Short mmCIF file of C-alpha atoms in Angstrom, two decimals:
data_model
loop_
_atom_site.label_atom_id
_atom_site.label_comp_id
_atom_site.label_asym_id
_atom_site.label_seq_id
_atom_site.Cartn_x
_atom_site.Cartn_y
_atom_site.Cartn_z
CA MET A 1 79.96 103.57 75.81
CA ASN A 2 80.70 105.00 79.34
CA LYS A 3 79.26 108.71 79.21
CA LEU A 4 82.34 109.59 81.22
CA GLN A 5 84.84 107.82 78.65
CA ASP A 6 85.43 111.00 76.35
CA TRP A 7 85.28 114.98 76.38
CA PRO A 8 82.38 116.32 74.41
CA GLU A 9 84.64 118.58 72.46
CA PRO A 10 88.23 118.98 71.57
CA VAL A 11 90.51 119.91 74.32
CA ILE A 12 91.88 123.30 74.10
CA ARG A 13 94.92 124.22 76.46
CA VAL A 14 94.23 127.45 78.12
CA GLN A 15 98.08 127.95 78.52
CA SER A 16 98.38 127.78 74.54
CA LEU A 17 95.65 130.33 74.35
CA SER A 18 97.57 132.64 76.62
CA GLU A 19 100.79 132.15 74.85
CA SER A 20 99.31 132.79 71.42
CA GLY A 21 99.12 136.59 72.11
CA LEU A 22 95.45 136.92 71.95
CA LYS A 23 94.05 140.20 73.15
CA SER A 24 90.55 139.29 73.87
CA ILE A 25 89.24 135.78 75.32
CA PRO A 26 87.19 133.35 73.11
CA GLU A 27 83.71 133.51 74.16
CA ARG A 28 83.60 129.87 75.83
CA TYR A 29 85.60 131.42 78.93
CA ILE A 30 83.31 134.88 79.25
CA LYS A 31 81.31 134.39 82.57
CA PRO A 32 77.69 135.66 82.84
CA ALA A 33 77.67 139.34 84.19
CA THR A 34 76.63 138.28 87.68
CA ASP A 35 79.57 135.52 88.02
CA ARG A 36 82.34 137.88 86.92
CA PRO A 37 84.80 139.16 89.50
CA SER A 38 85.12 142.73 90.74
CA LEU A 39 88.84 143.47 90.42
CA ASN A 40 88.69 146.91 91.70
CA MET A 41 88.96 146.91 95.30
CA GLU A 42 88.05 150.49 95.62
CA GLU A 43 84.47 149.38 94.96
CA ASP A 44 84.21 147.70 98.26
CA PRO A 45 86.87 149.16 100.82
CA THR A 46 85.50 147.53 103.76
CA ASN A 47 87.11 144.25 101.90
CA MET A 48 90.52 145.40 101.78
CA ASP A 49 91.80 144.41 105.51
CA VAL A 50 89.63 141.48 105.89
CA ASN A 51 91.11 138.04 105.76
CA ILE A 52 90.46 134.32 106.70
CA PRO A 53 92.22 133.58 110.15
CA ILE A 54 95.70 132.37 110.46
CA ILE A 55 96.50 129.88 113.14
CA ASP A 56 99.72 128.86 114.77
CA LEU A 57 99.90 125.03 114.76
CA THR A 58 102.84 125.09 117.01
CA GLY A 59 102.46 122.14 119.64
CA LEU A 60 100.60 120.02 116.84
CA SER A 61 102.49 117.01 116.11
CA GLU A 62 103.03 113.27 115.46
CA ASP A 63 103.48 112.51 118.95
CA GLY A 64 100.56 114.38 120.03
CA ASN A 65 98.14 117.42 120.32
CA ASN A 66 99.95 120.10 122.58
CA LEU A 67 97.80 122.87 121.28
CA PRO A 68 96.93 125.29 124.01
CA GLN A 69 93.26 125.68 124.23
CA SER A 70 93.30 129.43 122.76
CA THR A 71 94.17 127.79 119.49
CA MET A 72 91.67 124.95 119.55
CA ASP A 73 88.89 127.40 119.95
CA GLN A 74 90.58 129.50 117.06
CA ILE A 75 90.16 126.49 114.94
CA SER A 76 86.55 126.12 116.09
CA LEU A 77 85.76 129.38 115.30
CA ALA A 78 87.43 129.84 112.06
CA CYS A 79 85.40 126.42 110.87
CA ARG A 80 81.93 127.70 111.88
CA GLU A 81 82.37 131.59 110.73
CA TRP A 82 84.39 131.04 107.59
CA GLY A 83 84.88 127.33 106.92
CA PHE A 84 88.33 128.39 105.98
CA PHE A 85 91.71 128.98 107.93
CA GLN A 86 95.47 129.20 107.16
CA VAL A 87 97.97 127.35 109.22
CA VAL A 88 101.79 128.31 109.98
CA ASN A 89 104.23 126.22 111.89
CA HIS A 90 102.78 123.25 110.72
CA GLY A 91 105.58 120.87 110.40
CA VAL A 92 106.32 121.01 106.75
CA CYS A 93 109.46 122.50 105.81
CA PRO A 94 109.25 125.89 103.95
CA GLY A 95 112.29 125.31 101.83
CA PHE A 96 110.37 121.80 100.56
CA MET A 97 107.41 124.04 100.19
CA ASP A 98 108.88 126.11 97.57
CA GLN A 99 110.46 123.00 96.10
CA VAL A 100 107.27 121.50 95.18
CA ARG A 101 105.88 124.56 93.95
CA GLU A 102 108.51 125.02 91.65
CA THR A 103 108.73 121.49 90.61
CA TRP A 104 105.23 121.79 89.25
CA ARG A 105 105.65 125.17 87.96
CA SER A 106 108.38 123.77 85.73
CA PHE A 107 106.10 120.97 84.52
CA PHE A 108 103.65 123.19 83.29
CA HIS A 109 106.50 125.00 81.34
CA LEU A 110 107.53 121.83 79.63
CA PRO A 111 107.10 121.76 75.73
CA MET A 112 103.21 121.09 75.21
CA GLU A 113 103.91 117.56 73.47
CA MET A 114 105.43 116.45 76.61
CA LYS A 115 102.40 117.24 78.81
CA HIS A 116 100.04 115.94 76.07
CA ALA A 117 101.68 112.32 77.07
CA TYR A 118 99.53 112.70 80.26
CA ALA A 119 95.99 114.06 78.77
CA ASN A 120 93.46 112.93 80.91
CA SER A 121 89.87 111.96 80.29
CA PRO A 122 86.73 112.35 82.11
CA LYS A 123 86.50 108.75 83.39
CA THR A 124 88.81 109.30 86.27
CA TYR A 125 90.36 112.84 85.67
CA GLU A 126 93.76 111.77 86.56
CA GLY A 127 96.60 113.45 84.49
CA TYR A 128 96.90 116.83 82.66
CA GLY A 129 93.63 118.40 81.90
CA SER A 130 92.02 121.69 80.82
CA ARG A 131 88.16 121.49 81.92
CA LEU A 132 85.78 120.05 84.37
CA GLY A 133 82.48 118.44 83.79
CA ILE A 134 81.37 117.25 80.21
CA GLU A 135 78.43 119.61 79.91
CA LYS A 136 78.75 120.23 76.10
CA GLY A 137 78.70 124.08 75.10
CA ALA A 138 79.73 124.91 78.94
CA ILE A 139 81.39 128.25 79.76
CA LEU A 140 84.79 127.08 80.72
CA ASP A 141 87.25 128.25 83.27
CA TRP A 142 90.67 129.91 82.53
CA SER A 143 92.92 127.12 83.99
CA ASP A 144 94.88 123.95 83.16
CA TYR A 145 95.61 121.27 85.67
CA TYR A 146 97.32 117.76 86.85
CA TYR A 147 95.23 115.37 88.88
CA LEU A 148 96.42 112.13 90.71
CA HIS A 149 95.71 109.95 93.42
CA TYR A 150 97.89 108.94 96.56
CA LEU A 151 95.51 106.96 98.35
CA PRO A 152 94.41 104.22 98.27
CA LEU A 153 97.33 102.16 97.07
CA THR A 154 95.07 100.41 94.61
CA LEU A 155 94.63 103.93 92.76
CA LYS A 156 98.01 105.24 93.00
CA ASP A 157 99.96 104.64 89.72
CA TYR A 158 103.44 106.16 89.30
CA ASN A 159 103.11 106.03 85.58
CA LYS A 160 100.30 108.59 85.59
CA TRP A 161 102.48 111.03 87.27
CA PRO A 162 104.87 113.08 85.47
CA ALA A 163 108.40 112.15 84.75
CA SER A 164 109.73 115.42 84.38
CA PRO A 165 111.20 117.55 85.11
CA ASP A 166 114.04 115.38 87.09
CA SER A 167 113.05 113.98 90.76
CA CYS A 168 109.45 115.22 89.98
CA ARG A 169 107.80 111.78 91.01
CA GLU A 170 110.11 111.61 94.33
CA VAL A 171 109.04 115.18 95.18
CA ILE A 172 105.09 114.40 94.61
CA ASP A 173 105.73 111.16 96.61
CA GLU A 174 107.16 113.14 99.43
CA TYR A 175 104.89 116.11 99.49
CA GLY A 176 101.81 113.46 99.65
CA LYS A 177 103.44 111.81 102.83
CA GLU A 178 103.71 115.22 104.44
CA LEU A 179 100.24 116.35 104.00
CA VAL A 180 98.52 112.89 104.58
CA LYS A 181 100.32 113.28 108.21
CA LEU A 182 99.20 117.07 108.41
CA GLY A 183 95.70 116.31 107.62
CA GLY A 184 95.57 113.74 110.00
CA ARG A 185 96.55 115.79 112.74
CA ILE A 186 94.14 118.56 111.66
CA MET A 187 91.14 115.58 111.61
CA LYS A 188 92.08 114.99 115.25
CA VAL A 189 91.74 118.59 116.19
CA LEU A 190 88.01 118.73 114.83
CA SER A 191 86.91 115.68 116.64
CA ILE A 192 88.29 116.69 119.69
CA ASN A 193 86.64 120.53 119.27
CA LEU A 194 83.43 118.64 119.35
CA GLY A 195 83.98 116.66 122.57
CA LEU A 196 84.50 113.66 120.63
CA LYS A 197 87.36 110.63 120.40
CA GLU A 198 90.46 112.30 118.56
CA ASP A 199 90.09 109.58 115.92
CA ARG A 200 86.30 109.72 115.57
CA LEU A 201 86.01 111.53 112.28
CA GLN A 202 89.00 109.57 110.90
CA ASN A 203 87.01 106.80 111.51
CA ALA A 204 84.10 108.12 110.02
CA PHE A 205 86.24 108.57 106.84
CA GLY A 206 87.12 104.94 106.92
CA GLY A 207 90.06 104.90 109.23
CA ASP A 208 93.20 103.98 107.63
CA ASN A 209 91.36 103.32 104.13
CA PHE A 210 90.91 107.02 103.46
CA GLY A 211 91.32 108.70 100.37
CA ALA A 212 93.96 111.04 99.34
CA CYS A 213 94.55 112.92 95.69
CA LEU A 214 96.26 115.96 94.49
CA ARG A 215 95.20 118.70 91.70
CA VAL A 216 97.70 121.31 90.68
CA ASN A 217 95.80 124.31 89.28
CA PHE A 218 97.81 126.33 86.65
CA TYR A 219 96.21 129.94 85.45
CA PRO A 220 98.00 131.47 82.80
CA LYS A 221 97.87 135.19 82.27
CA CYS A 222 94.51 136.38 80.99
CA PRO A 223 94.04 139.47 78.80
CA GLN A 224 90.78 140.15 80.29
CA PRO A 225 90.53 138.90 83.85
CA GLU A 226 87.27 141.11 84.40
CA LEU A 227 85.23 138.62 82.37
CA ALA A 228 86.69 135.27 83.34
CA LEU A 229 87.67 132.95 86.56
CA GLY A 230 90.43 130.64 86.79
CA LEU A 231 87.86 128.51 88.88
CA SER A 232 84.07 128.71 89.05
CA SER A 233 82.53 128.90 92.53
CA HIS A 234 81.98 125.93 94.38
CA SER A 235 82.50 123.89 97.28
CA ASP A 236 84.88 120.89 97.90
CA PRO A 237 83.37 117.61 97.35
CA GLY A 238 85.48 115.92 99.86
CA GLY A 239 86.15 115.97 103.46
CA LEU A 240 89.23 118.51 103.98
CA THR A 241 91.37 120.69 101.30
CA LEU A 242 95.20 121.75 102.43
CA LEU A 243 96.05 124.26 99.84
CA LEU A 244 99.39 125.19 98.93
CA THR A 245 99.05 128.69 97.05
CA ASP A 246 101.20 130.79 95.14
CA ASN A 247 103.66 132.66 97.01
CA GLN A 248 103.52 135.83 94.70
CA VAL A 249 100.21 135.93 93.13
CA PRO A 250 96.67 136.28 94.92
CA GLY A 251 93.80 134.62 93.49
CA LEU A 252 91.70 132.61 95.81
CA GLN A 253 88.11 134.46 96.88
CA VAL A 254 86.17 133.11 99.82
CA ARG A 255 82.35 133.72 99.94
CA LYS A 256 81.26 135.23 103.18
CA ASP A 257 78.14 137.23 103.86
CA ASP A 258 77.44 137.39 100.50
CA LYS A 259 80.49 139.11 99.62
CA TRP A 260 83.60 137.81 98.01
CA ILE A 261 87.02 138.07 100.18
CA THR A 262 90.22 137.85 98.23
CA VAL A 263 92.68 135.67 100.56
CA LYS A 264 95.81 137.12 101.60
CA PRO A 265 98.23 134.10 101.92
CA ALA A 266 100.50 134.05 104.77
CA PRO A 267 104.06 133.14 103.84
CA HIS A 268 104.52 129.50 103.80
CA ALA A 269 100.96 128.77 105.31
CA PHE A 270 98.50 125.90 104.19
CA ILE A 271 94.82 127.20 103.57
CA VAL A 272 92.48 124.54 105.05
CA ASN A 273 89.29 124.43 104.26
CA ILE A 274 86.04 122.18 105.06
CA GLY A 275 84.66 120.03 102.20
CA ASP A 276 81.11 119.02 101.75
CA GLN A 277 81.77 115.39 103.57
CA ILE A 278 82.66 117.01 106.73
CA GLN A 279 79.48 119.36 106.66
CA VAL A 280 77.67 116.17 106.10
CA LYS A 281 79.39 114.08 108.99
CA PHE A 282 79.08 117.04 111.64
CA LEU A 283 75.70 118.40 110.65
CA PHE A 284 73.71 117.08 113.23
CA PHE A 285 76.05 118.21 115.91
CA SER A 286 74.88 121.64 115.32
CA LYS A 287 71.45 120.68 116.30
CA VAL A 288 72.77 119.89 119.87
CA LEU A 289 76.20 122.06 120.24
CA SER A 290 75.90 125.33 119.75
CA ASN A 291 80.02 125.52 118.22
CA ALA A 292 79.51 122.68 115.84
CA ASP A 293 78.31 124.24 112.81
CA TYR A 294 80.77 123.34 110.28
CA LYS A 295 80.08 124.22 106.69
CA SER A 296 81.87 123.67 103.27
CA VAL A 297 82.18 127.34 101.98
CA GLU A 298 81.79 128.81 98.60
CA HIS A 299 85.08 129.64 96.95
CA ARG A 300 86.46 130.71 93.44
CA VAL A 301 89.47 131.79 91.71
CA ILE A 302 90.25 135.16 89.61
CA VAL A 303 93.07 135.33 87.18
CA ASN A 304 95.67 138.01 86.38
CA SER A 305 96.69 139.71 83.19
CA ASP A 306 100.26 140.39 84.15
CA MET A 307 101.33 137.00 85.91
CA GLU A 308 100.71 133.50 86.09
CA ARG A 309 99.73 131.46 89.24
CA LEU A 310 100.13 128.05 90.48
CA SER A 311 98.26 126.35 93.31
CA LEU A 312 98.21 122.72 94.95
CA ARG A 313 95.21 121.44 96.24
CA PHE A 314 95.42 118.41 98.29
CA PHE A 315 92.27 116.20 99.23
CA TYR A 316 91.94 114.22 102.32
CA ASN A 317 88.84 112.31 101.44
CA PRO A 318 86.64 109.62 102.76
CA LYS A 319 87.08 106.01 101.40
CA SER A 320 85.23 105.94 98.33
CA ASP A 321 82.59 103.36 99.33
CA ILE A 322 81.74 105.40 102.51
CA PRO A 323 77.83 106.31 102.52
CA MET A 324 77.43 110.09 102.52
CA GLN A 325 75.86 110.51 105.80
CA PRO A 326 76.05 111.87 109.40
CA MET A 327 78.04 109.96 112.00
CA GLU A 328 75.58 106.99 113.23
CA GLU A 329 75.01 108.06 116.70
CA LEU A 330 73.74 111.34 115.67
CA VAL A 331 70.72 110.19 113.71
CA SER A 332 67.53 109.44 115.06
CA THR A 333 63.56 109.52 114.63
CA ASP A 334 63.73 113.05 115.80
CA LYS A 335 66.75 114.04 113.90
CA PRO A 336 66.48 112.04 110.33
CA ALA A 337 68.94 112.25 107.92
CA LEU A 338 68.89 115.24 105.43
CA TYR A 339 70.76 114.07 102.47
CA SER A 340 69.68 111.25 100.09
CA PRO A 341 71.88 108.15 100.38
CA MET A 342 75.10 108.59 98.38
CA THR A 343 78.60 107.03 98.48
CA PHE A 344 81.31 109.49 98.36
CA ASP A 345 82.59 107.92 94.78
CA GLU A 346 78.73 108.26 93.85
CA TYR A 347 78.57 112.02 94.85
CA ARG A 348 82.42 112.84 93.40
CA LEU A 349 80.64 111.35 89.86
CA PHE A 350 78.13 113.36 90.10
CA ILE A 351 80.26 116.44 90.79
CA ARG A 352 82.40 115.64 87.55
CA LEU A 353 79.21 115.23 85.39
CA LYS A 354 78.33 118.68 85.75
CA GLY A 355 81.32 120.74 86.93
CA PRO A 356 81.74 123.54 89.44
CA LYS A 357 78.24 125.01 90.34
CA GLY A 358 78.53 126.63 93.85
CA LYS A 359 76.61 125.26 96.87
CA SER A 360 73.91 123.76 94.46
CA GLN A 361 75.53 120.50 94.09
CA ILE A 362 75.48 119.65 97.88
CA GLU A 363 72.08 121.27 98.61
CA SER A 364 70.42 119.17 95.70
CA LEU A 365 70.88 116.34 97.75
CA HIS A 366 68.82 117.08 100.71
CA SER A 367 66.22 114.39 101.18
CA PRO A 368 62.61 115.73 101.02
CA ARG A 369 61.11 116.45 104.48
#
């Protein structure tokens, strides 16, 4: 039997636990002391006013890149120093962003039996889920989620998308179209910032045959948020992530200089972060260009005892059979590949087996030198 066919234990919905009125969380959700969040901002006042960069994309459209050089430089600096940045004036209608978020919130508040009709398995993760990784006895995250494919079209299956609430599938489909366009525009900026043709990185992802998927995370109220995480520390395995976060409840934390910084989302912004695949593609540029050290960065999600939280993570990924390696022109006998040969699909399977584990996943693939 396929070792990814079934979950190793019965799946418990975190939302059901939260709504049961329990006063303490089950042991399965209590993180080791070294991984627990610090929820008292007074412990490190130097972090209170720190935030990831907010960048205005006015001038970046489907018709071309008319961003001023100062904005291009801001994006380059954010990729090098943070691996994260927020974008505003990005071309996606703010009202539509609100509609998408509230559509998904309505889904998670449907009766449990309706959501169970979309229960997922570790084979593809598509559908309604409550755990990542298949390690028996693993410490779990305090969240439920929904995962679905947009691209390639061979994987896009409307029957695996929620049919409720009304117009849900139409809203999800339109959202995917908008974020594919935005992701493509940002990919061009990353290429141009390295002195490459604007389509070079996109071509390294498979050209028009790239992948795109969505994971909507729902973080129910947690009676002991100081002991749990909504999503454990990890870097994103794909290429580029565009996050639509909750408009009221913060939760995303980014690791910088060995400190966890709680992101303060700008109104109607998307949070963009570099994934492992871009780290690999651009790795060797950092050997010859001082401004090209683009790396995926650890991040995690904290939870809240008073308010639920919802976020939408859109993943802009390479084609599944694209080798996980630097662009060809960057590899030579003087600059050999640092990573073991592996396709993106194989890497994604590797991640799914183990679940989120900081940066150890990508670092474990370094080839022996």
